[in-house]
mmCIF file of C-alpha atoms in Angstrom:
data_model
loop_
_atom_site.group_PDB
_atom_site.id
_atom_site.type_symbol
_atom_site.label_atom_id
_atom_site.label_comp_id
_atom_site.label_asym_id
_atom_site.label_seq_id
_atom_site.Cartn_x
_atom_site.Cartn_y
_atom_site.Cartn_z
ATOM 1 C CA ASP A 1 8.507 -10.491 11.657
ATOM 2 C CA VAL A 2 4.365 -10.247 10.178
ATOM 3 C CA LYS A 3 4.391 -12.411 8.108
ATOM 4 C CA VAL A 4 1.888 -11.719 5.315
ATOM 5 C CA THR A 5 1.667 -15.387 1.786
ATOM 6 C CA GLN A 6 -0.407 -15.645 -1.270
ATOM 7 C CA SER A 7 -0.921 -18.138 -2.838
ATOM 8 C CA SER A 8 0.779 -17.259 -6.002
ATOM 9 C CA ARG A 9 3.113 -14.927 -7.471
ATOM 10 C CA TYR A 10 2.009 -15.790 -11.392
ATOM 11 C CA LEU A 11 -1.316 -16.369 -12.429
ATOM 12 C CA VAL A 12 -2.688 -17.127 -15.892
ATOM 13 C CA LYS A 13 -6.729 -17.258 -16.570
ATOM 14 C CA ARG A 14 -8.526 -17.044 -19.309
ATOM 15 C CA THR A 15 -11.814 -14.954 -19.687
ATOM 16 C CA GLY A 16 -14.776 -16.034 -17.837
ATOM 17 C CA GLU A 17 -13.125 -18.629 -15.124
ATOM 18 C CA LYS A 18 -13.643 -18.065 -11.626
ATOM 19 C CA VAL A 19 -10.213 -17.062 -9.998
ATOM 20 C CA PHE A 20 -9.401 -17.656 -6.044
ATOM 21 C CA LEU A 21 -6.265 -15.395 -4.673
ATOM 22 C CA GLU A 22 -5.812 -16.351 -1.270
ATOM 23 C CA CYS A 23 -4.160 -14.304 1.245
ATOM 24 C CA VAL A 24 -2.788 -15.966 4.593
ATOM 25 C CA GLN A 25 -1.049 -13.425 7.857
ATOM 26 C CA ASP A 26 0.426 -14.998 11.048
ATOM 27 C CA MET A 27 0.571 -12.134 13.250
ATOM 28 C CA ASP A 28 -3.412 -12.300 14.434
ATOM 29 C CA HIS A 29 -4.365 -8.868 12.444
ATOM 30 C CA GLU A 30 -7.898 -8.124 12.576
ATOM 31 C CA ASN A 31 -7.403 -5.696 9.173
ATOM 32 C CA MET A 32 -7.226 -7.458 5.968
ATOM 33 C CA PHE A 33 -6.912 -5.501 2.605
ATOM 34 C CA TRP A 34 -7.030 -6.479 -0.513
ATOM 35 C CA TYR A 35 -5.575 -4.025 -2.826
ATOM 36 C CA ARG A 36 -4.765 -3.422 -6.883
ATOM 37 C CA GLN A 37 -1.924 -2.388 -8.344
ATOM 38 C CA ASP A 38 -1.421 -0.731 -12.031
ATOM 39 C CA PRO A 39 1.049 1.993 -12.996
ATOM 40 C CA GLY A 40 0.543 5.837 -12.655
ATOM 41 C CA LEU A 41 -2.663 4.624 -10.070
ATOM 42 C CA GLY A 42 -0.807 3.846 -7.149
ATOM 43 C CA LEU A 43 -2.287 1.451 -4.967
ATOM 44 C CA ARG A 44 -6.670 1.555 -5.312
ATOM 45 C CA LEU A 45 -8.866 -0.424 -2.273
ATOM 46 C CA ILE A 46 -10.834 -2.878 -3.838
ATOM 47 C CA TYR A 47 -12.556 -4.504 -0.069
ATOM 48 C CA PHE A 48 -11.125 -5.147 3.707
ATOM 49 C CA SER A 49 -12.180 -6.996 6.199
ATOM 50 C CA TYR A 50 -12.105 -5.092 10.333
ATOM 51 C CA ASP A 51 -13.487 -8.793 11.575
ATOM 52 C CA VAL A 52 -14.022 -11.793 10.817
ATOM 53 C CA LYS A 53 -16.958 -12.745 8.419
ATOM 54 C CA MET A 54 -16.994 -8.378 7.760
ATOM 55 C CA LYS A 55 -16.384 -7.013 5.191
ATOM 56 C CA GLU A 56 -16.160 -3.294 3.222
ATOM 57 C CA LYS A 57 -15.814 -2.217 0.376
ATOM 58 C CA GLY A 58 -13.492 0.061 -0.925
ATOM 59 C CA ASP A 59 -12.817 2.060 -4.281
ATOM 60 C CA ILE A 60 -12.767 -0.439 -6.627
ATOM 61 C CA PRO A 61 -15.649 -3.502 -5.656
ATOM 62 C CA GLU A 62 -17.071 -4.153 -9.394
ATOM 63 C CA GLY A 63 -16.013 -7.127 -9.807
ATOM 64 C CA TYR A 64 -14.475 -8.499 -7.635
ATOM 65 C CA SER A 65 -15.809 -9.940 -4.385
ATOM 66 C CA VAL A 66 -14.429 -11.030 -0.612
ATOM 67 C CA SER A 67 -14.982 -13.945 1.978
ATOM 68 C CA ARG A 68 -12.894 -14.849 5.281
ATOM 69 C CA GLU A 69 -13.989 -16.845 7.553
ATOM 70 C CA LYS A 70 -11.042 -17.952 10.136
ATOM 71 C CA LYS A 71 -9.178 -14.647 11.258
ATOM 72 C CA GLU A 72 -5.962 -15.216 9.173
ATOM 73 C CA ARG A 73 -7.561 -15.844 5.677
ATOM 74 C CA PHE A 74 -9.171 -13.658 3.675
ATOM 75 C CA SER A 75 -9.831 -14.385 -0.393
ATOM 76 C CA LEU A 76 -10.777 -12.449 -3.054
ATOM 77 C CA ILE A 77 -12.734 -14.254 -5.791
ATOM 78 C CA LEU A 78 -13.092 -13.150 -9.080
ATOM 79 C CA GLU A 79 -16.457 -14.058 -10.872
ATOM 80 C CA SER A 80 -15.966 -14.417 -14.200
ATOM 81 C CA ALA A 81 -12.467 -12.495 -14.626
ATOM 82 C CA SER A 82 -12.242 -9.990 -18.100
ATOM 83 C CA THR A 83 -8.675 -9.103 -18.802
ATOM 84 C CA ASN A 84 -9.222 -5.948 -17.307
ATOM 85 C CA GLN A 85 -8.603 -7.204 -14.746
ATOM 86 C CA THR A 86 -5.236 -8.633 -15.594
ATOM 87 C CA SER A 87 -2.788 -6.131 -12.290
ATOM 88 C CA MET A 88 -1.165 -6.997 -9.499
ATOM 89 C CA TYR A 89 -2.639 -7.673 -6.489
ATOM 90 C CA LEU A 90 -1.492 -7.120 -3.814
ATOM 91 C CA CYS A 91 -2.581 -8.236 -0.385
ATOM 92 C CA ALA A 92 -1.600 -6.099 3.386
ATOM 93 C CA SER A 93 -2.658 -6.935 7.015
ATOM 94 C CA SER A 94 -2.740 -4.545 9.896
ATOM 95 C CA LEU A 95 -4.008 -4.280 13.668
ATOM 96 C CA PRO A 96 -6.105 -1.587 14.281
ATOM 97 C CA PRO A 97 -6.172 1.744 13.647
ATOM 98 C CA ILE A 98 -4.163 1.143 10.410
ATOM 99 C CA TYR A 99 0.132 2.393 12.092
ATOM 100 C CA GLU A 100 1.120 0.410 9.409
ATOM 101 C CA GLN A 101 -0.143 -2.201 7.239
ATOM 102 C CA TYR A 102 2.096 -5.528 5.752
ATOM 103 C CA PHE A 103 1.710 -6.718 2.694
ATOM 104 C CA GLY A 104 2.775 -9.918 1.301
ATOM 105 C CA PRO A 105 4.567 -9.855 -2.692
ATOM 106 C CA GLY A 106 1.679 -9.814 -4.882
ATOM 107 C CA THR A 107 -0.026 -11.713 -7.191
ATOM 108 C CA ARG A 108 0.588 -11.382 -10.905
ATOM 109 C CA LEU A 109 -2.470 -11.901 -12.443
ATOM 110 C CA THR A 110 -3.547 -12.107 -16.282
ATOM 111 C CA VAL A 111 -6.584 -12.678 -17.587
ATOM 112 C CA THR A 112 -6.439 -13.456 -21.291
ATOM 113 C CA ALA B 1 -6.930 11.517 3.390
ATOM 114 C CA GLN B 2 -9.050 11.890 0.570
ATOM 115 C CA THR B 3 -6.564 12.663 -1.934
ATOM 116 C CA VAL B 4 -2.370 11.873 -2.856
ATOM 117 C CA THR B 5 -0.790 13.423 -5.353
ATOM 118 C CA GLN B 6 2.743 12.047 -6.556
ATOM 119 C CA SER B 7 3.903 14.998 -9.708
ATOM 120 C CA GLN B 8 6.797 12.706 -9.808
ATOM 121 C CA PRO B 9 6.806 9.294 -12.473
ATOM 122 C CA GLU B 10 10.239 9.290 -12.159
ATOM 123 C CA MET B 11 13.125 9.869 -10.447
ATOM 124 C CA SER B 12 16.846 9.650 -10.307
ATOM 125 C CA VAL B 13 20.309 10.799 -7.947
ATOM 126 C CA GLN B 14 23.776 9.811 -8.258
ATOM 127 C CA GLU B 15 24.836 7.225 -5.192
ATOM 128 C CA ALA B 16 25.383 9.262 -1.427
ATOM 129 C CA GLU B 17 23.541 12.655 -2.952
ATOM 130 C CA THR B 18 20.488 13.495 -1.391
ATOM 131 C CA VAL B 19 16.714 14.109 -3.575
ATOM 132 C CA THR B 20 13.359 13.984 -2.233
ATOM 133 C CA LEU B 21 9.884 12.458 -3.782
ATOM 134 C CA SER B 22 7.260 14.873 -3.436
ATOM 135 C CA CYS B 23 3.501 14.306 -2.532
ATOM 136 C CA THR B 24 0.348 16.241 -1.878
ATOM 137 C CA TYR B 25 -2.837 15.730 -0.542
ATOM 138 C CA ASP B 26 -6.150 16.726 0.157
ATOM 139 C CA THR B 27 -8.219 16.016 3.407
ATOM 140 C CA SER B 28 -11.219 17.770 5.813
ATOM 141 C CA GLU B 29 -9.573 16.581 8.742
ATOM 142 C CA SER B 30 -7.601 18.142 11.429
ATOM 143 C CA ASP B 31 -5.319 15.383 12.583
ATOM 144 C CA TYR B 32 -4.270 12.390 10.669
ATOM 145 C CA TYR B 33 -1.441 10.195 8.791
ATOM 146 C CA LEU B 34 0.120 10.333 6.490
ATOM 147 C CA PHE B 35 3.435 7.728 4.515
ATOM 148 C CA TRP B 36 5.969 6.774 3.083
ATOM 149 C CA TYR B 37 6.114 3.230 1.266
ATOM 150 C CA LYS B 38 8.648 0.932 -0.728
ATOM 151 C CA GLN B 39 8.808 -1.439 -2.643
ATOM 152 C CA PRO B 40 11.636 -2.814 -4.478
ATOM 153 C CA PRO B 41 11.543 -4.579 -7.337
ATOM 154 C CA SER B 42 10.508 -7.855 -6.553
ATOM 155 C CA ARG B 43 10.281 -7.771 -2.939
ATOM 156 C CA GLN B 44 7.669 -6.944 -1.452
ATOM 157 C CA MET B 45 6.072 -3.109 0.282
ATOM 158 C CA ILE B 46 7.356 -2.458 3.611
ATOM 159 C CA LEU B 47 6.500 1.310 5.550
ATOM 160 C CA VAL B 48 9.478 3.236 5.193
ATOM 161 C CA ILE B 49 8.479 5.973 7.514
ATOM 162 C CA ARG B 50 4.739 7.696 9.135
ATOM 163 C CA GLN B 51 3.759 11.554 10.537
ATOM 164 C CA GLU B 52 0.862 12.243 12.390
ATOM 165 C CA ALA B 53 -0.438 15.601 11.872
ATOM 166 C CA TYR B 54 -0.398 17.000 14.616
ATOM 167 C CA LYS B 55 3.243 16.529 15.484
ATOM 168 C CA GLN B 56 4.979 19.816 14.394
ATOM 169 C CA GLN B 57 8.370 17.687 14.513
ATOM 170 C CA ASN B 58 8.778 16.434 11.303
ATOM 171 C CA ALA B 59 9.526 12.654 11.164
ATOM 172 C CA THR B 60 13.087 10.926 11.334
ATOM 173 C CA GLU B 61 14.005 7.780 10.538
ATOM 174 C CA ASN B 62 17.437 7.315 11.060
ATOM 175 C CA ARG B 63 18.432 8.975 5.417
ATOM 176 C CA PHE B 64 15.085 9.172 5.626
ATOM 177 C CA SER B 65 13.018 11.995 7.457
ATOM 178 C CA VAL B 66 9.772 14.043 6.063
ATOM 179 C CA ASN B 67 9.292 17.917 5.145
ATOM 180 C CA PHE B 68 5.772 17.333 6.677
ATOM 181 C CA GLN B 69 4.073 21.079 5.416
ATOM 182 C CA LYS B 70 0.170 21.020 7.141
ATOM 183 C CA ALA B 71 -1.016 24.188 5.562
ATOM 184 C CA ALA B 72 0.280 23.497 2.324
ATOM 185 C CA LYS B 73 -0.797 19.411 2.091
ATOM 186 C CA SER B 74 2.511 18.797 1.694
ATOM 187 C CA PHE B 75 4.630 15.894 2.766
ATOM 188 C CA SER B 76 7.865 15.244 0.252
ATOM 189 C CA LEU B 77 9.653 12.022 1.508
ATOM 190 C CA LYS B 78 13.652 13.377 1.553
ATOM 191 C CA ILE B 79 16.670 10.003 0.538
ATOM 192 C CA SER B 80 20.178 11.089 1.667
ATOM 193 C CA ASP B 81 23.153 9.943 1.086
ATOM 194 C CA SER B 82 21.509 7.635 -1.420
ATOM 195 C CA GLN B 83 22.535 3.926 -1.797
ATOM 196 C CA LEU B 84 21.686 1.569 -4.583
ATOM 197 C CA GLY B 85 19.811 -0.609 -1.873
ATOM 198 C CA ASP B 86 17.054 2.746 -2.468
ATOM 199 C CA ALA B 87 16.433 1.650 -5.905
ATOM 200 C CA ALA B 88 11.873 1.044 -5.928
ATOM 201 C CA MET B 89 8.766 2.273 -6.076
ATOM 202 C CA TYR B 90 7.551 4.534 -2.961
ATOM 203 C CA PHE B 91 3.840 5.243 -2.268
ATOM 204 C CA CYS B 92 3.214 8.115 -0.356
ATOM 205 C CA ALA B 93 -0.505 7.449 1.236
ATOM 206 C CA GLY B 94 -2.935 8.714 3.667
ATOM 207 C CA LEU B 95 -5.386 7.736 6.618
ATOM 208 C CA ASN B 96 -8.658 8.162 5.593
ATOM 209 C CA ASN B 97 -11.461 10.089 8.092
ATOM 210 C CA ALA B 98 -12.528 7.059 9.584
ATOM 211 C CA GLY B 99 -9.030 5.492 10.631
ATOM 212 C CA ASN B 100 -9.397 2.621 8.726
ATOM 213 C CA MET B 101 -8.552 2.903 4.869
ATOM 214 C CA LEU B 102 -5.289 4.114 2.884
ATOM 215 C CA THR B 103 -5.649 5.908 0.250
ATOM 216 C CA PHE B 104 -2.320 5.572 -2.286
ATOM 217 C CA GLY B 105 -0.627 8.739 -4.178
ATOM 218 C CA GLY B 106 -0.101 6.724 -7.781
ATOM 219 C CA GLY B 107 4.070 6.029 -6.621
ATOM 220 C CA THR B 108 7.725 7.414 -7.937
ATOM 221 C CA ARG B 109 10.293 5.329 -9.347
ATOM 222 C CA LEU B 110 13.604 5.814 -7.788
ATOM 223 C CA MET B 111 16.686 5.005 -9.604
ATOM 224 C CA VAL B 112 20.149 4.840 -7.487
ATOM 225 C CA LYS B 113 22.772 5.697 -10.894
ATOM 226 C CA PRO B 114 25.934 4.378 -8.972
#
């Protein structure tokens, strides 16, 4: 079974802090994705990566950056957290082409 | 798909009954993929069913089936013999033109009444 894990289930940070969210997959997938999930808005893509050290902006990249130094690991970075970044963050991975994405359990981030 | 719309924020169904969740999408492509994902409470999102647009036959996976109306750009999910474990958020999604991104709808929360 494909396993996608995320570093934290719940996280509380203060405004202005630097926040790291980490995602690890164990199935040698080329593609990895970061989404944020908000009620009524569904999932919106922040960034994705189709290879090590490669990254592409999604629909809402502002305020975020990513890092992919190893194939199995994809990190989402909030350089200076703001309250409007309070959300559920989901990581996913897939083989190309995208016939199915495998999701992690999510990190609920609260910025106060 | 460039946009995906789910017009039902919440639905409820009696156990053992059938329920249909609606989804419409917009795309300029002739060949594309559509998906339904399920997110149970506090559990990971999983793929329920996938439809390839070039296939005229509607996809079916056990109690889950789709009604794919290509001309109307409609992709509804039918759940037959609903079970308590079907209670979840359901997301419709479409693959973008480049084939490297999914666009998700806003989701439908399905409640199953015993």
